[in-house]
Structure formats: C-alpha cells, structure tokens
mmCIF file of C-alpha atoms and ligand atoms in Angstrom:
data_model
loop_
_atom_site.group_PDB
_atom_site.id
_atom_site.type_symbol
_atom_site.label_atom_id
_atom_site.label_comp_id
_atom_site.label_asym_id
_atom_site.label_seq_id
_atom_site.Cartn_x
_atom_site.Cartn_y
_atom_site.Cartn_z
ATOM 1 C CA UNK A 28 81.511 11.284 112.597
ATOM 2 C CA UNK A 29 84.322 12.808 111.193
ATOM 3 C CA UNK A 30 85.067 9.874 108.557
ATOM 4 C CA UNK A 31 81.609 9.458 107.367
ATOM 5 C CA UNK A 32 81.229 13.104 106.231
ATOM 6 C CA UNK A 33 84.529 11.955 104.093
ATOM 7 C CA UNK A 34 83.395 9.166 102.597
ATOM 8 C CA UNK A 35 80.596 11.358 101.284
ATOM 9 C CA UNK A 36 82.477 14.286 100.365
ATOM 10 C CA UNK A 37 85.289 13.960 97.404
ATOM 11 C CA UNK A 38 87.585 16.291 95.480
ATOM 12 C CA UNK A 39 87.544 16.780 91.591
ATOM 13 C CA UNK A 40 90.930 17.895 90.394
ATOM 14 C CA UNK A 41 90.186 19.996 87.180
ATOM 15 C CA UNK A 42 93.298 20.898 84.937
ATOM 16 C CA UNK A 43 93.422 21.755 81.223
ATOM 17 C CA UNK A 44 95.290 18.883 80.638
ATOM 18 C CA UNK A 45 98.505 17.541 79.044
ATOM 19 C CA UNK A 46 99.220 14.579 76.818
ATOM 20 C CA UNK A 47 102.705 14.691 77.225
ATOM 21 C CA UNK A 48 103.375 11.888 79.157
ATOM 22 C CA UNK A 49 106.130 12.707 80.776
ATOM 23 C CA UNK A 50 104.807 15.916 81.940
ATOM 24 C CA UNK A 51 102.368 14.016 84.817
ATOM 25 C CA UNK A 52 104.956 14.389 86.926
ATOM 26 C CA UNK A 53 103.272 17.929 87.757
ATOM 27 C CA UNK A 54 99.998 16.124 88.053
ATOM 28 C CA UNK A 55 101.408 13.177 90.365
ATOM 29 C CA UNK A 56 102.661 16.120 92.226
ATOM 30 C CA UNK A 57 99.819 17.930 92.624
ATOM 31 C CA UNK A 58 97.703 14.511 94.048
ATOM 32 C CA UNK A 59 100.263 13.702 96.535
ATOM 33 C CA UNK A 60 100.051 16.611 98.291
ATOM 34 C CA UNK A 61 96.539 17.153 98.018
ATOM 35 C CA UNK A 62 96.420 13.121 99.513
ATOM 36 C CA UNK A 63 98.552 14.367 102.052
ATOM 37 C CA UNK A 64 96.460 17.507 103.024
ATOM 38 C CA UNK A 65 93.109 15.303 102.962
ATOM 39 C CA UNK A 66 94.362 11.727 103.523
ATOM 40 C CA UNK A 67 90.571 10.371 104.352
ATOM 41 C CA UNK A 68 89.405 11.810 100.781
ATOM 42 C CA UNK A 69 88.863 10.575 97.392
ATOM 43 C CA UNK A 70 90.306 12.446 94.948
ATOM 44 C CA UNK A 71 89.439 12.381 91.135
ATOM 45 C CA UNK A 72 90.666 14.157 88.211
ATOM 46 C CA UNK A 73 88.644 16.042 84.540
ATOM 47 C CA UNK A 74 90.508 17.668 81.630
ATOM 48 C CA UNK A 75 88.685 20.735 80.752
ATOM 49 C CA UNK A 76 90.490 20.996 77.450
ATOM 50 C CA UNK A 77 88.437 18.337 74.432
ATOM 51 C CA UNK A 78 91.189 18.702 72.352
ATOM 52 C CA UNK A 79 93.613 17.109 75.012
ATOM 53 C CA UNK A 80 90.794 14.546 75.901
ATOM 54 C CA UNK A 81 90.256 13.765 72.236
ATOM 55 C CA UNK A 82 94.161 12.879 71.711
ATOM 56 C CA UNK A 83 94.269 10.889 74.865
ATOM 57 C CA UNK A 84 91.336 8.928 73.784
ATOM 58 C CA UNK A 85 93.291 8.393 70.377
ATOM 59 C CA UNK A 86 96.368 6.664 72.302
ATOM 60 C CA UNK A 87 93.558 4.655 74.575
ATOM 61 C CA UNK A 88 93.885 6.901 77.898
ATOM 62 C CA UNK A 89 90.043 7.455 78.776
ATOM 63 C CA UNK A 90 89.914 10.823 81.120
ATOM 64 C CA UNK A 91 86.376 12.540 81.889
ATOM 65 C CA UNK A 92 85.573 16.331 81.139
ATOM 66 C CA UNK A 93 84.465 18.204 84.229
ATOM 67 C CA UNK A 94 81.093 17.477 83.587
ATOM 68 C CA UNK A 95 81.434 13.812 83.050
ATOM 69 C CA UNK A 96 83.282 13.258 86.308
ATOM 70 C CA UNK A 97 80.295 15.684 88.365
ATOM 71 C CA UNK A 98 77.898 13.147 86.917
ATOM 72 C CA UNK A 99 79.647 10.159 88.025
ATOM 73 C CA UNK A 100 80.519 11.484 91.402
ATOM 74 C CA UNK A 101 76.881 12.307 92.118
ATOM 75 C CA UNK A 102 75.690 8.496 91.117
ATOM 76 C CA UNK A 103 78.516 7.247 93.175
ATOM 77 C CA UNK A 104 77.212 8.701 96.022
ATOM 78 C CA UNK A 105 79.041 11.798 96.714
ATOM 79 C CA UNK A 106 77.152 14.225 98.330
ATOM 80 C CA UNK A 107 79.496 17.025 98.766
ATOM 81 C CA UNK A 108 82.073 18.052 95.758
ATOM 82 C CA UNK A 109 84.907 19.876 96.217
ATOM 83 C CA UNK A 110 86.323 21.217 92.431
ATOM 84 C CA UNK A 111 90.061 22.645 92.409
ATOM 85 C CA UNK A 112 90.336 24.542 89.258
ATOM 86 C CA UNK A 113 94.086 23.949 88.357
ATOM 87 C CA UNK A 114 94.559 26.797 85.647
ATOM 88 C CA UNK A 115 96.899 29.207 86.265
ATOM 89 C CA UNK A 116 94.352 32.130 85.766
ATOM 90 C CA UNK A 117 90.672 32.784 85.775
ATOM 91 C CA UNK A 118 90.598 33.027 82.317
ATOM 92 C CA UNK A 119 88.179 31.010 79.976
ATOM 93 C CA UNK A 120 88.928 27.537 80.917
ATOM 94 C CA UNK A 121 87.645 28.508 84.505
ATOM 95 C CA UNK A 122 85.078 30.699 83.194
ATOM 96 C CA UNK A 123 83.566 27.298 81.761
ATOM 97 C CA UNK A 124 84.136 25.273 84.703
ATOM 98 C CA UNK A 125 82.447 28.159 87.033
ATOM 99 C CA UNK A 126 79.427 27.851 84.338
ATOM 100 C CA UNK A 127 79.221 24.002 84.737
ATOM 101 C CA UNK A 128 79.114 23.962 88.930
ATOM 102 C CA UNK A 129 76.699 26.623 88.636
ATOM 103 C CA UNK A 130 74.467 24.637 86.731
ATOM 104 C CA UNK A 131 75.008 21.471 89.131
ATOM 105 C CA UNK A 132 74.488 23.285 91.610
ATOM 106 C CA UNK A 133 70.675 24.589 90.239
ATOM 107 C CA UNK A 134 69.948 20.622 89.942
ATOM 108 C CA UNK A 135 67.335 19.540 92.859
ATOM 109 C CA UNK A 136 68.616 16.414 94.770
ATOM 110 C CA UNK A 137 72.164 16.949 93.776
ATOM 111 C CA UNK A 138 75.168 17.092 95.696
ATOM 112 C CA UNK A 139 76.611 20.511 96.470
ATOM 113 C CA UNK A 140 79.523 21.770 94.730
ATOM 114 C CA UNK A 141 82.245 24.227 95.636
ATOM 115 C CA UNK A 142 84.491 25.524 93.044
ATOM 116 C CA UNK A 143 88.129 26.428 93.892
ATOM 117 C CA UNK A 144 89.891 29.328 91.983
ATOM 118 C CA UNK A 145 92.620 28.874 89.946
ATOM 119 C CA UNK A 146 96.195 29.277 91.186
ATOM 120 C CA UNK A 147 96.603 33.508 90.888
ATOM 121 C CA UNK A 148 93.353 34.800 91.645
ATOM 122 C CA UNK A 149 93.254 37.319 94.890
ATOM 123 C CA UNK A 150 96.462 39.570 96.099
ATOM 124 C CA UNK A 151 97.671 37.013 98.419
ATOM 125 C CA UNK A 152 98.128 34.500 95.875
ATOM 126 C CA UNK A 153 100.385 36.161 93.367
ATOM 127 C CA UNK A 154 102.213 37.256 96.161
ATOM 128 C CA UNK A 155 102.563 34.037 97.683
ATOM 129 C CA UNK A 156 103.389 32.811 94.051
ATOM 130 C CA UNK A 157 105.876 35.261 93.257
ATOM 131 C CA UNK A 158 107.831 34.249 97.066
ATOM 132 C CA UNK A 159 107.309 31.234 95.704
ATOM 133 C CA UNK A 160 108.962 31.422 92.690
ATOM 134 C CA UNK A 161 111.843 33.571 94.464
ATOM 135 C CA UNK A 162 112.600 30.283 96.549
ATOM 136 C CA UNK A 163 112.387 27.890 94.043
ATOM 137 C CA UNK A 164 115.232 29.931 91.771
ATOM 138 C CA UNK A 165 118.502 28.906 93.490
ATOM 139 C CA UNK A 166 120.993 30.956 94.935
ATOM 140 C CA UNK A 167 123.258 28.881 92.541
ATOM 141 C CA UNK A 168 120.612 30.003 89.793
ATOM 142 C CA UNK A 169 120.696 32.985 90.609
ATOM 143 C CA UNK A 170 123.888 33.613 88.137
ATOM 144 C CA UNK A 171 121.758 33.958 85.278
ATOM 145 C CA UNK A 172 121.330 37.570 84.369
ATOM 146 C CA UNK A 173 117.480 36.975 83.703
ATOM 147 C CA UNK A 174 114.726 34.567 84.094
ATOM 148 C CA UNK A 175 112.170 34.262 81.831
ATOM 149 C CA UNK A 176 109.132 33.054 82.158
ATOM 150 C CA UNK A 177 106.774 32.008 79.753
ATOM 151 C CA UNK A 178 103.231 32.204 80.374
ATOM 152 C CA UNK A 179 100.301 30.822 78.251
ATOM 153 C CA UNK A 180 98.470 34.274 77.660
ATOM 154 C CA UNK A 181 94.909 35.045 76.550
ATOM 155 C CA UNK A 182 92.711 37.099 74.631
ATOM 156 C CA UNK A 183 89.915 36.752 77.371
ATOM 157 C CA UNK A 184 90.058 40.365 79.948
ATOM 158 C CA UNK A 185 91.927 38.017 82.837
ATOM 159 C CA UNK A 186 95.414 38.451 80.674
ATOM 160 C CA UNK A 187 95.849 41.171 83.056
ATOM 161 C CA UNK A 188 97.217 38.952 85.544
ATOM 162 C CA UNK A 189 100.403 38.488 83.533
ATOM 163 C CA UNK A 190 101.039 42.051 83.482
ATOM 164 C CA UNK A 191 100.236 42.247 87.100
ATOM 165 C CA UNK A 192 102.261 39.519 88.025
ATOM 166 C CA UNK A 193 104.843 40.770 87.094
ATOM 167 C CA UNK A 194 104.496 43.510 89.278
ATOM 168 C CA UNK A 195 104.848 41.260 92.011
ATOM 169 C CA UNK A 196 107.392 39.801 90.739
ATOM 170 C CA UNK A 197 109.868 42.791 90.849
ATOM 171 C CA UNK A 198 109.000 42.963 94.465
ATOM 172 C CA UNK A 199 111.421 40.287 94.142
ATOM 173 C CA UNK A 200 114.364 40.306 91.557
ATOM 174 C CA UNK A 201 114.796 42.303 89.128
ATOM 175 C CA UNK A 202 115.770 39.593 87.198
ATOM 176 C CA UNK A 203 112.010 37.985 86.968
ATOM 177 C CA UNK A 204 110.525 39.001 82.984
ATOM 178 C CA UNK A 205 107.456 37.265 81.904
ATOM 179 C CA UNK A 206 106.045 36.985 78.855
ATOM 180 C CA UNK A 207 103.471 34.493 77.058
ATOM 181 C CA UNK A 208 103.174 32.991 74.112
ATOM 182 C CA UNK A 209 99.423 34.509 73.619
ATOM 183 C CA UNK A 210 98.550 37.471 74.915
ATOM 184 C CA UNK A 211 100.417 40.409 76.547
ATOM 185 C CA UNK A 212 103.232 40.854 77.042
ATOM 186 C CA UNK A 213 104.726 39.179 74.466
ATOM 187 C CA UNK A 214 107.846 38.060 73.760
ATOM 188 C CA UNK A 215 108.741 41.216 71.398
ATOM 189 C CA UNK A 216 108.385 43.007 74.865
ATOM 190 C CA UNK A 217 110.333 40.660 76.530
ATOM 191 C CA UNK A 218 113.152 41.306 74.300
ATOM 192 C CA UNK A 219 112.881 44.896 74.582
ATOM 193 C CA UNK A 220 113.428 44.661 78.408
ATOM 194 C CA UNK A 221 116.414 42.224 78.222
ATOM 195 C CA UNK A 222 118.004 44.720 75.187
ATOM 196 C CA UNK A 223 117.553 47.570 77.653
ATOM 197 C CA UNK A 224 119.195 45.579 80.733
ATOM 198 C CA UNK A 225 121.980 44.682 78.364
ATOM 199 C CA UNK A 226 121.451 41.153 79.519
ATOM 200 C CA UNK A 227 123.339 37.907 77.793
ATOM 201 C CA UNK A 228 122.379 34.989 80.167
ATOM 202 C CA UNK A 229 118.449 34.002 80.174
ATOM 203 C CA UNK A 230 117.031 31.065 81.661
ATOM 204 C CA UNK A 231 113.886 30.619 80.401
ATOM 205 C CA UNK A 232 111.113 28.264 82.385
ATOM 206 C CA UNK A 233 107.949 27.952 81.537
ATOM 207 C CA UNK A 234 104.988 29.481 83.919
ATOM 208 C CA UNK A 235 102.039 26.850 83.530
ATOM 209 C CA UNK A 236 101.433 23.665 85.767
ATOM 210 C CA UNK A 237 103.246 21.345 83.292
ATOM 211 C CA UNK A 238 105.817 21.283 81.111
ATOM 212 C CA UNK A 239 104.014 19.869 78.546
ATOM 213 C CA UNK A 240 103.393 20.908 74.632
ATOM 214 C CA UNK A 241 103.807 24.530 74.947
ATOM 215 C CA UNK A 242 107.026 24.330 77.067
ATOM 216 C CA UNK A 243 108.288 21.642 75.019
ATOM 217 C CA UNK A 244 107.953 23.091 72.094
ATOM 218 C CA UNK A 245 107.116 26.890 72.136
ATOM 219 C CA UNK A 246 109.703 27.681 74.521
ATOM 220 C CA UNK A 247 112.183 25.019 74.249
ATOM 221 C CA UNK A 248 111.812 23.222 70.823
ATOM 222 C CA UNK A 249 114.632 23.079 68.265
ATOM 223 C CA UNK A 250 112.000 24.751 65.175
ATOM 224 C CA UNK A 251 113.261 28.589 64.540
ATOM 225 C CA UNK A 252 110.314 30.259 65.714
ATOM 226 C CA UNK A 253 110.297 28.745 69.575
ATOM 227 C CA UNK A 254 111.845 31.236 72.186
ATOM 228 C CA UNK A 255 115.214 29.245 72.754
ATOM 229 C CA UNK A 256 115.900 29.616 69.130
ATOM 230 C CA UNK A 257 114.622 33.685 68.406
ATOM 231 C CA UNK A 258 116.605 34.624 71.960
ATOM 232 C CA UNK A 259 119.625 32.109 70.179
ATOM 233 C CA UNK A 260 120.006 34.097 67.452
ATOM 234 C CA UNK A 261 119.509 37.404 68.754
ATOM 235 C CA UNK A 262 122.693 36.267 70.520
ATOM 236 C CA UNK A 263 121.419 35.433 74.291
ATOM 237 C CA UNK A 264 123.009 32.392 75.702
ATOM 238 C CA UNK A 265 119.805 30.792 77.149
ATOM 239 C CA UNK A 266 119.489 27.603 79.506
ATOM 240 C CA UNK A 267 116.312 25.717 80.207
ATOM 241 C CA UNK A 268 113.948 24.824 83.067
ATOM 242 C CA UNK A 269 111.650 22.075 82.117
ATOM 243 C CA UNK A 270 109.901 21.581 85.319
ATOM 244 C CA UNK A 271 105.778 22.904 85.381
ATOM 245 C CA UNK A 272 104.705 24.757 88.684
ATOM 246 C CA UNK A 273 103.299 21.941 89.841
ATOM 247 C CA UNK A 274 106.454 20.163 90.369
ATOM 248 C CA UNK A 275 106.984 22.646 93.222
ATOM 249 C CA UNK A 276 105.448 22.308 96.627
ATOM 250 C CA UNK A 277 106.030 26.069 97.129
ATOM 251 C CA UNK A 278 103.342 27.069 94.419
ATOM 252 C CA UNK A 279 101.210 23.636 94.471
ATOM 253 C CA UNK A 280 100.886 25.129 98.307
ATOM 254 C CA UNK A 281 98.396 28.244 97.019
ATOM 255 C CA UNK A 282 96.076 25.469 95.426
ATOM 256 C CA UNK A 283 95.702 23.605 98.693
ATOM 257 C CA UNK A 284 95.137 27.121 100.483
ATOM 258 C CA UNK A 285 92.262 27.359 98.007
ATOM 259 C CA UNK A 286 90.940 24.011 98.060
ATOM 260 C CA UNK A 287 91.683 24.166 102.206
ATOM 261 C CA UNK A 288 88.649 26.796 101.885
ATOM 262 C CA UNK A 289 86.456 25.275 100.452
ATOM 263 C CA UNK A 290 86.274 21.599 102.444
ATOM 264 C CA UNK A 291 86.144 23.871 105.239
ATOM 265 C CA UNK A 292 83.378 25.306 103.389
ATOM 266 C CA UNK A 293 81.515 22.219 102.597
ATOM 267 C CA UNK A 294 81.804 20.833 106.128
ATOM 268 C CA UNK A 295 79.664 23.598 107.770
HETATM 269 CO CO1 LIG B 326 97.601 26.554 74.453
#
C-alpha cells in the first residue's frame, strides 16, 4: 500500500538557482538528505530564477522552471506533488512559486500540489536556524571577534526577516551581525555596529543556500567594492566562509521539517 502511494506521489525541489558549478555542492546536499528522509520518493528539481536558467542553457545544462517541471510531473503520472520552496525567505521568488501551485491546483484532473515554505518562515524556524547557525560556528571559530553574515536582501515587505533574524540571532552570540547586499540592513549598518564594538577580526559567510555568484563575488571577490575589500580597507582583518546553508545538515534540517509536513499532508 504504502509504496504505491509513493510511486504516485514525488517531490519538486524549487531553488533560485546557481550556475556556479562548484556551488552544487549545497544542492547535492540538500537531495541527499531529502533521499534519505523519503528514500521510496522521486525527487526532481526547477530554477525559479530565468536568468540562471537562461545562462545554464547557454553552457548546454537544460533545467526546467517550476512550471515546466509541474507539467511534466503531471504527464508522468504523478498524482500527488510535493514543492519545497528552497529560498531563504518568502520574498518574491516564493511569492511566484505560491502563484504557480495555486493555479495548478485550480486545474480539473490535475494532481494536487502542496507548497513548502521557504527556509525562515514561522518563529520556530529562525529559531531553529539561528541554533543552527550557533552549532555550525566552531568553538575554534569562535576566536573571531564577529561574524558576518551576508544576506541577499529585498525590496519586497518580507526583508523584515533579516532584521528579525537577527534578533534571534543575539539570543545567541553577540558576535552574529547580518547584513545583505540588497535591502536592510546594509552593510553601512553593519559597519556601524562593528565600529561601535571596536571589533578587528570579522569572518564573513554568506547567508543564502549556496555560495554561488553573490558570495563569490559580492562578499568575497577581489573588485574594491565587494565586502572583503570595503571591511579591508577600513582596516578589519577579515577571513572567509565559502560554504552556502545548504552545506549544513543543521539548517538543511528546517527544510525537511517543512517538506516532512506536507507529505504528511498529501498522504491523508
Ligand atoms: Co541576486
């Protein structure tokens, strides 16, 4: 009983997307332990971001938007859909996807479709995030005067999770300061902070599921205006993380939490 309701229900794995290569290592990640939470399951993946899926295409690597790989699940046979929004926030990106499985969902004689928040969404998961993070920073680590993190940002109204986060992330250390690269707070504030801590040591790490483009080169690249090299010359002495959240088990856990939900969900 059990394994035919699996071979009709399947998981789509939604992220922005990355065409750094070297940054699937997040992704590969992320589909190992969602193999291992749902072993009987097929699992498939869509880029929400055309821009990414336009540049892959470019270098010959074919990946579906969200609403290409719905289609093709439903005429392969899938009946039930489970769709893990891998963003970071509810912010536009899931605001899209949420429109899309609506719409599915309002086609007759289509499989039903469960969406998945992104990673911080409710209280518990920017608390679990934040323990998260606290456990993946090292004693050893733990030297550094500060951690920074940098965030993608937004202009859409779910920015306020960065600010909030943060909140949660003095619960802490107070030696978490997150900024992003878009939206509030910036980095101007972040320097503020570290000026008024009188703080020389920074690590910074990057607080998206990959370290891909904007960790690469907004945070880390060797071009004056990336945060290694403003924080360089304002005199910080400032070490690097390149590893995306979804290299960690401890945060990829809050995503399997969410998509735990909904296969329950879908199997009532
Ligand atoms: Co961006």
């Amino acid at each position: 009983m059990a394994n035919t309701q699996n071979t009709q229900t399947g998981i789509l794995l939604v992220s922005f997307g990355t065409s750094y290569a070297n940054a699937r290592i997040a992704f590969n990640n992320i589909e190992k332990q969602v193999k291992i939470a749902f072993p009987d399951t097929e699992i498939r993946w869509a880029f929400s971001s055309a821009f990414i899926r336009k540049k892959l295409k470019s270098s010959g690597i074919q990946i579906n938007s969200p609403e290409e790989a719905l289609v093709k699940m439903a005429n392969d046979g899938f009946q039930k859909i489970a769709v893990q929004s891998l963003h970071i926030i509810p912010g536009e990106e899931y605001e899209k996807l949420h429109q899309s499985v609506t719409m599915f969902n309002q086609l007759p004689d289509y499989p039903i479709i469960k969406l998945a928040p992104p990673l911080l969404y409710s209280h518990a998961d920017l608390e679990q995030f934040s323990q998260g993070i606290h456990e993946i920073i090292t004693p050893d680590d733990k030297k550094n005067e500060a951690f920074v993190f940098m965030g993608h940002g937004t202009n859409h109204t779910s920015n306020i999770y960065y600010p909030g986060l943060q909140y949660y992330l003095n619960q802490q250390s107070s030696q978490y300061i997150l900024g992003t690269i878009e939206g509030y707070p910036g980095l101007p504030e972040v320097m503020t902070r570290l000026a008024k801590k009188n703080i020389k040591e920074i690590k910074l790490m990057p607080l998206m599921s990959v370290a891909g483009d904007h960790a690469q080169n907004d945070m880390a690249g060797p071009q004056p205006d990336s945060w290694k090299s403003i924080l360089e010359k304002e005199g910080y002495q400032v070490t690097l993380s390149m590893h995306g959240l979804a290299e960690y088990n401890q945060i990829v856990a809050i995503w399997i939490n969410h998509l735990n939900k909904i296969m329950d969900e879908l199997e009532k």
